[in-house]
Coordinates of C-alpha atoms in Angstrom, one line a residue:
M1 CA 87.7 -35.4 32.1
K2 CA 91.3 -35.3 30.9
A3 CA 92.4 -33.2 27.9
G4 CA 93.9 -35.3 25.1
S5 CA 91.3 -38.1 25.7
K6 CA 88.9 -39.3 23.0
I7 CA 85.2 -38.4 23.6
L8 CA 82.2 -39.5 21.5
V9 CA 79.5 -36.8 21.3
A10 CA 76.2 -38.4 20.2
P11 CA 73.0 -36.3 19.8
L12 CA 69.5 -37.7 19.2
D13 CA 68.4 -37.5 15.5
W14 CA 64.9 -36.2 15.9
G15 CA 65.3 -33.1 13.8
L16 CA 68.4 -30.9 13.9
G17 CA 67.8 -29.4 17.4
H18 CA 69.9 -31.8 19.4
A19 CA 72.7 -31.7 16.9
S20 CA 72.8 -27.9 16.7
R21 CA 72.9 -27.5 20.4
C22 CA 75.9 -29.8 20.6
V23 CA 77.9 -27.4 18.4
P24 CA 79.2 -25.3 21.3
I25 CA 80.0 -28.5 23.2
V26 CA 82.0 -29.9 20.4
Q27 CA 83.8 -26.5 19.9
F28 CA 84.6 -26.3 23.6
L29 CA 86.0 -29.8 23.8
V30 CA 88.1 -29.3 20.7
E31 CA 89.5 -26.1 22.2
Q32 CA 90.3 -27.9 25.4
G33 CA 92.4 -30.5 23.5
F34 CA 90.0 -33.4 23.4
G35 CA 89.9 -35.8 20.4
V36 CA 86.2 -35.5 19.5
I37 CA 84.4 -38.2 17.6
I38 CA 80.9 -37.3 16.3
G39 CA 78.2 -40.0 16.5
G40 CA 74.8 -39.6 14.9
S41 CA 72.4 -40.5 12.1
G42 CA 70.3 -38.9 9.4
D43 CA 70.2 -35.2 8.7
S44 CA 71.7 -34.4 12.1
L45 CA 74.8 -36.4 11.3
V46 CA 75.1 -34.7 7.9
Y47 CA 74.8 -31.3 9.6
L48 CA 77.6 -32.0 12.1
Q49 CA 79.8 -33.5 9.4
K50 CA 79.5 -30.3 7.4
R51 CA 79.9 -28.2 10.5
F52 CA 83.1 -30.1 11.6
P53 CA 84.6 -31.6 8.4
N54 CA 87.9 -32.3 10.1
L55 CA 86.5 -34.5 12.9
V56 CA 86.0 -38.3 12.7
S57 CA 82.4 -39.3 12.6
V58 CA 80.5 -42.6 12.9
E59 CA 76.9 -43.5 12.0
L60 CA 74.9 -44.8 14.9
P61 CA 71.8 -47.1 14.8
S62 CA 68.6 -45.0 14.4
A63 CA 64.9 -45.4 15.0
K64 CA 63.0 -42.7 13.1
M65 CA 60.1 -41.0 14.9
N66 CA 56.8 -40.3 13.2
Y67 CA 54.1 -38.3 15.0
G68 CA 51.5 -38.8 12.4
K69 CA 48.7 -36.3 11.8
H70 CA 47.3 -36.9 15.3
G71 CA 50.5 -36.6 17.3
M72 CA 51.0 -38.9 20.3
I73 CA 47.6 -40.6 20.0
S74 CA 48.3 -41.9 16.5
L75 CA 49.3 -45.4 15.4
P76 CA 52.5 -44.1 13.6
F77 CA 53.6 -42.6 16.9
M78 CA 52.9 -45.9 18.8
F79 CA 54.9 -47.9 16.3
S80 CA 57.7 -45.3 16.3
M81 CA 57.9 -45.7 20.1
L82 CA 58.2 -49.5 19.8
R83 CA 61.1 -49.1 17.3
F84 CA 62.7 -46.5 19.6
A85 CA 62.6 -48.8 22.6
W86 CA 64.1 -51.6 20.6
N87 CA 66.8 -49.2 19.3
I88 CA 67.9 -48.3 22.8
R89 CA 69.3 -51.8 23.3
R90 CA 70.7 -51.9 19.8
E91 CA 72.6 -48.6 20.1
H92 CA 74.0 -49.7 23.5
R93 CA 75.4 -52.9 22.1
F94 CA 76.8 -51.0 19.1
L95 CA 78.5 -48.5 21.5
E96 CA 80.2 -51.2 23.5
K97 CA 81.9 -52.4 20.3
L98 CA 82.7 -48.9 19.2
V99 CA 84.4 -47.9 22.4
A100 CA 86.8 -50.8 22.0
E101 CA 87.4 -50.3 18.3
K102 CA 88.0 -46.5 18.5
S103 CA 89.7 -46.5 21.9
I104 CA 87.1 -44.0 23.2
D105 CA 87.7 -42.7 26.7
Y106 CA 84.3 -40.8 27.4
V107 CA 80.8 -40.7 25.9
F108 CA 78.6 -37.7 25.9
S109 CA 75.0 -38.4 24.9
D110 CA 72.4 -35.8 24.1
N111 CA 69.1 -37.6 24.8
R112 CA 70.3 -40.9 23.3
L113 CA 69.2 -43.3 26.0
G114 CA 71.3 -46.2 24.9
M115 CA 74.6 -44.4 24.7
Y116 CA 75.9 -45.6 28.1
S117 CA 78.9 -47.8 28.4
S118 CA 80.1 -50.3 31.0
L119 CA 83.7 -49.7 29.7
V120 CA 84.1 -45.9 30.0
P121 CA 82.4 -43.0 31.8
S122 CA 79.3 -41.8 30.1
F123 CA 77.4 -38.6 30.5
Y124 CA 73.8 -37.7 29.5
M125 CA 72.2 -34.4 28.6
T126 CA 68.5 -33.5 28.6
H127 CA 66.2 -30.5 29.2
Q128 CA 63.3 -32.7 30.1
L129 CA 63.4 -34.4 33.5
N130 CA 59.7 -33.9 34.2
F131 CA 56.8 -35.0 31.9
D132 CA 53.9 -33.5 33.8
T133 CA 53.3 -30.7 31.4
G134 CA 49.5 -30.9 31.2
F135 CA 49.0 -33.4 28.4
M136 CA 49.5 -36.7 30.4
N137 CA 47.6 -37.7 33.5
R138 CA 49.7 -37.8 36.6
F139 CA 50.1 -41.6 36.5
S140 CA 51.4 -41.6 32.9
A141 CA 53.7 -38.7 33.6
R142 CA 55.1 -40.4 36.7
M143 CA 55.7 -43.6 34.8
M144 CA 57.5 -41.7 32.0
K145 CA 59.6 -39.9 34.5
R146 CA 60.5 -43.2 36.3
L147 CA 61.5 -44.9 33.0
H148 CA 63.6 -41.9 32.0
R149 CA 65.4 -41.8 35.3
R150 CA 66.1 -45.5 35.1
Y151 CA 68.1 -44.9 32.0
I152 CA 69.7 -41.7 33.3
N153 CA 71.0 -43.6 36.3
K154 CA 73.1 -45.7 33.9
Y155 CA 75.2 -42.6 33.2
R156 CA 77.8 -41.0 35.5
C157 CA 76.2 -37.6 35.4
C158 CA 73.2 -35.8 34.0
F159 CA 73.6 -32.3 32.5
V160 CA 70.7 -29.9 31.9
P161 CA 71.2 -27.3 29.0
D162 CA 69.3 -24.6 30.9
A163 CA 69.7 -22.0 33.6
E164 CA 68.2 -22.4 37.0
D165 CA 65.5 -20.4 38.8
E166 CA 64.3 -17.2 37.1
L167 CA 66.5 -17.5 34.0
S168 CA 65.2 -21.0 33.3
L169 CA 63.8 -21.4 29.7
S170 CA 62.4 -24.9 30.1
G171 CA 60.5 -24.2 33.4
K172 CA 59.0 -27.2 35.1
M173 CA 60.2 -29.5 32.3
S174 CA 63.7 -29.5 33.9
D175 CA 62.4 -29.5 37.5
S176 CA 63.5 -32.6 39.4
E177 CA 64.7 -33.8 42.7
M178 CA 67.4 -35.9 41.1
E179 CA 71.0 -34.6 41.0
A180 CA 71.8 -32.7 37.7
R181 CA 74.3 -30.1 36.7
H182 CA 73.1 -27.0 34.8
L183 CA 75.2 -25.9 31.8
G184 CA 73.0 -22.9 31.0
P185 CA 71.1 -22.6 27.6
L186 CA 73.1 -23.9 24.7
S187 CA 73.0 -22.3 21.2
R188 CA 75.3 -22.5 18.2
F189 CA 74.7 -18.7 17.9
Y190 CA 75.8 -17.6 21.3
G191 CA 78.6 -15.0 21.2
K192 CA 78.6 -14.9 17.3
T193 CA 79.1 -11.6 15.4
V194 CA 76.1 -11.5 13.1
E195 CA 75.8 -9.6 9.9
R196 CA 72.5 -7.9 9.3
I197 CA 70.9 -7.9 5.8
E198 CA 68.0 -6.1 4.1
S199 CA 65.1 -6.8 6.4
N200 CA 61.8 -6.4 4.4
F201 CA 60.9 -10.1 4.7
D202 CA 59.3 -12.6 7.1
L203 CA 61.1 -15.8 8.1
L204 CA 59.8 -19.3 8.5
L205 CA 62.1 -21.7 10.4
L206 CA 60.9 -25.2 9.6
S207 CA 62.0 -28.1 11.9
G208 CA 60.8 -31.2 13.5
I209 CA 59.4 -34.6 12.5
E210 CA 57.3 -35.6 9.5
P211 CA 54.5 -35.3 8.5
Q212 CA 53.9 -32.3 10.6
R213 CA 56.9 -30.4 9.2
T214 CA 55.5 -30.5 5.7
L215 CA 51.9 -29.9 6.8
L216 CA 53.1 -26.6 8.4
E217 CA 55.1 -25.7 5.4
N218 CA 52.1 -26.1 3.1
I219 CA 49.8 -24.0 5.3
I220 CA 52.3 -21.1 5.5
I221 CA 53.0 -21.2 1.8
E222 CA 49.3 -21.1 1.0
K223 CA 48.9 -18.1 3.4
Y224 CA 51.6 -16.1 1.8
S225 CA 50.6 -17.1 -1.8
S226 CA 47.4 -15.0 -1.1
M227 CA 49.5 -12.1 0.2
P228 CA 51.6 -10.9 -2.8
D229 CA 52.8 -7.8 -1.1
A230 CA 54.4 -9.7 1.8
R231 CA 57.7 -11.4 1.3
L232 CA 58.5 -14.8 3.0
H233 CA 61.8 -16.6 3.2
I234 CA 61.8 -20.3 4.3
I235 CA 64.6 -22.2 5.9
R236 CA 63.4 -25.7 5.3
G237 CA 65.6 -27.6 7.7
V238 CA 66.4 -30.5 5.4
A239 CA 69.5 -31.4 3.4
D240 CA 68.3 -32.9 0.2
W241 CA 64.7 -32.1 -0.9
A242 CA 63.1 -31.6 -4.2
E243 CA 62.8 -28.1 -5.7
L244 CA 59.7 -26.1 -4.9
S245 CA 57.6 -24.2 -7.4
L246 CA 56.6 -21.0 -5.5
P247 CA 55.1 -17.6 -6.2
S248 CA 57.7 -14.7 -6.6
N249 CA 57.1 -13.4 -3.1
I250 CA 58.3 -16.7 -1.5
T251 CA 61.9 -17.9 -1.5
Y252 CA 63.6 -20.7 0.4
E253 CA 66.9 -22.4 1.3
N254 CA 67.2 -26.1 2.2
A255 CA 70.2 -26.2 4.5
P256 CA 72.0 -22.8 4.8
S257 CA 75.1 -22.3 7.0
D258 CA 74.8 -21.2 10.6
D259 CA 76.1 -17.8 9.7
R260 CA 73.4 -17.4 7.1
I261 CA 70.6 -18.6 9.4
A262 CA 71.8 -16.1 12.2
S263 CA 71.8 -13.2 9.7
L264 CA 68.2 -14.1 8.6
I265 CA 67.0 -14.4 12.1
V266 CA 68.3 -11.0 13.3
S267 CA 67.2 -9.3 10.1
A268 CA 63.7 -10.6 9.6
R269 CA 60.6 -8.6 10.3
W270 CA 58.5 -11.4 11.8
I271 CA 59.7 -15.0 12.6
F272 CA 57.5 -18.1 12.5
C273 CA 58.8 -21.3 14.0
R274 CA 58.0 -24.4 16.1
S275 CA 58.5 -24.1 19.8
G276 CA 61.2 -26.7 20.0
Y277 CA 63.6 -26.1 22.9
S278 CA 66.8 -25.7 20.8
T279 CA 65.0 -23.2 18.5
L280 CA 64.0 -21.2 21.5
C281 CA 67.6 -21.2 22.8
D282 CA 68.8 -20.0 19.4
L283 CA 66.3 -17.1 19.6
A284 CA 67.5 -16.3 23.1
A285 CA 71.1 -16.1 21.9
L286 CA 70.2 -13.8 19.0
G287 CA 67.7 -11.6 21.0
R288 CA 64.6 -12.2 18.9
R289 CA 61.0 -13.2 19.7
A290 CA 58.8 -15.1 17.3
V291 CA 55.4 -16.4 16.5
L292 CA 55.4 -20.0 17.9
M293 CA 53.4 -22.7 16.3
P294 CA 53.8 -25.9 18.4
T295 CA 53.7 -29.2 16.7
P296 CA 50.1 -30.4 17.3
R297 CA 49.7 -32.8 20.2
Q298 CA 53.4 -32.7 21.1
P299 CA 53.1 -31.8 24.8
E300 CA 56.6 -30.5 25.2
Q301 CA 56.2 -27.9 22.5
E302 CA 52.7 -27.0 23.6
Y303 CA 54.0 -26.4 27.1
L304 CA 57.0 -24.3 25.9
A305 CA 54.8 -22.2 23.6
E306 CA 52.5 -21.3 26.4
R307 CA 55.4 -20.6 28.8
F308 CA 57.1 -18.3 26.3
R309 CA 53.9 -16.5 25.6
E310 CA 53.3 -15.8 29.3
K311 CA 56.8 -15.3 30.6
F312 CA 58.7 -13.9 27.6
G313 CA 56.1 -12.1 25.5
F314 CA 56.1 -14.4 22.4
V315 CA 53.0 -14.9 20.2
T316 CA 51.5 -18.4 19.9
V317 CA 49.2 -19.7 17.2
A318 CA 47.9 -23.3 17.0
Q319 CA 48.6 -25.0 13.7
D320 CA 45.0 -25.8 13.2
D321 CA 44.1 -22.1 13.6
L322 CA 46.7 -20.9 11.0
P323 CA 44.5 -21.1 7.9
Q324 CA 42.2 -18.5 9.5
A325 CA 44.9 -16.5 11.3
D326 CA 45.3 -12.8 10.3
I327 CA 49.1 -12.9 9.6
E328 CA 49.1 -9.6 7.8
N329 CA 48.1 -7.7 11.0
I330 CA 50.2 -9.6 13.5
S331 CA 52.2 -7.4 15.9
Y332 CA 54.6 -8.1 18.7
D333 CA 57.9 -6.7 20.2
S334 CA 60.4 -8.7 18.1
V335 CA 63.5 -7.7 20.2
W336 CA 64.2 -9.9 23.2
K337 CA 66.8 -9.1 25.8
Y338 CA 67.5 -12.4 27.7
D339 CA 70.4 -12.5 30.2
Y340 CA 71.9 -15.5 28.5
W341 CA 74.8 -17.5 30.0
C342 CA 76.4 -20.9 29.8
S343 CA 79.1 -22.6 31.7
L344 CA 80.7 -25.4 29.7
S345 CA 83.5 -25.6 32.2
E346 CA 81.2 -27.9 34.2
L347 CA 82.2 -30.6 31.7
L348 CA 85.8 -30.5 32.9
K349 CA 85.0 -31.2 36.5
L350 CA 84.2 -34.9 36.1

């Protein structure tokens, strides 16, 4: 890629994870002299607009995902997948017009399957090339993998935001015989100088798709409401939500800055969070372990939670078990020394 060119960076809008891991990519491209345009939708676009107020941004077509209370076997999820499939074609048609209107030279898509162009080179990034993580039978996993590859092949190159071999965080999720370039784990917090704050509190990092995000929030609030001597701070992961009425030992913020989030993560006693891949990369960058509560019946998160428990010493608790879990007596080694690295210079070799 040639410095001085215009590049559209477009992350998927299922939560903030894809947008937040694009932060180091956008920073790197700006530093290298590229004219970066941010493409997105929903809270993820709002987050990137606040993070990069001087960059041009465009709103892309979106198909909201809803896992329902029963995850991937629910009707809301099935309808969401139909909307998602339709949206792939819609965002592709939108992109072709946008490339011409904005004189875009390159497109970088983080898991947006329809952001490939017939007019300019397009690049795709994903940490999931393999769907055989224990939830699907082999036939279903093979079909999902084949469909995903069909779209990936429309792009010039596929990037994996993970390390290889022993340093891999995603494990067999990123295993594939197809050609892909590894960038190393990506985190908005990597290399940051973080200020520690008073640490007599626990931290809940909320993220992900509704209604499971709110279900988890309600469970944890109920637990800490019965523990008046324990302090809990919640990062809600949403931009504009109604005020909460909470007991005095529970506080919250809706959408704090990255610096504030990093300070809370490194300073908290215990951390509770989903096992989304971007969240795990953030914890690796900041050197913290956590109690992982995978989104129910979301196979990617269930696999990652188990992998991080076995390989990296995290604690896992199923959401359905949380009401009976003994949070007050939980114990684990909160400090995590991961040999973290990334190599964004790979982006310039194309």
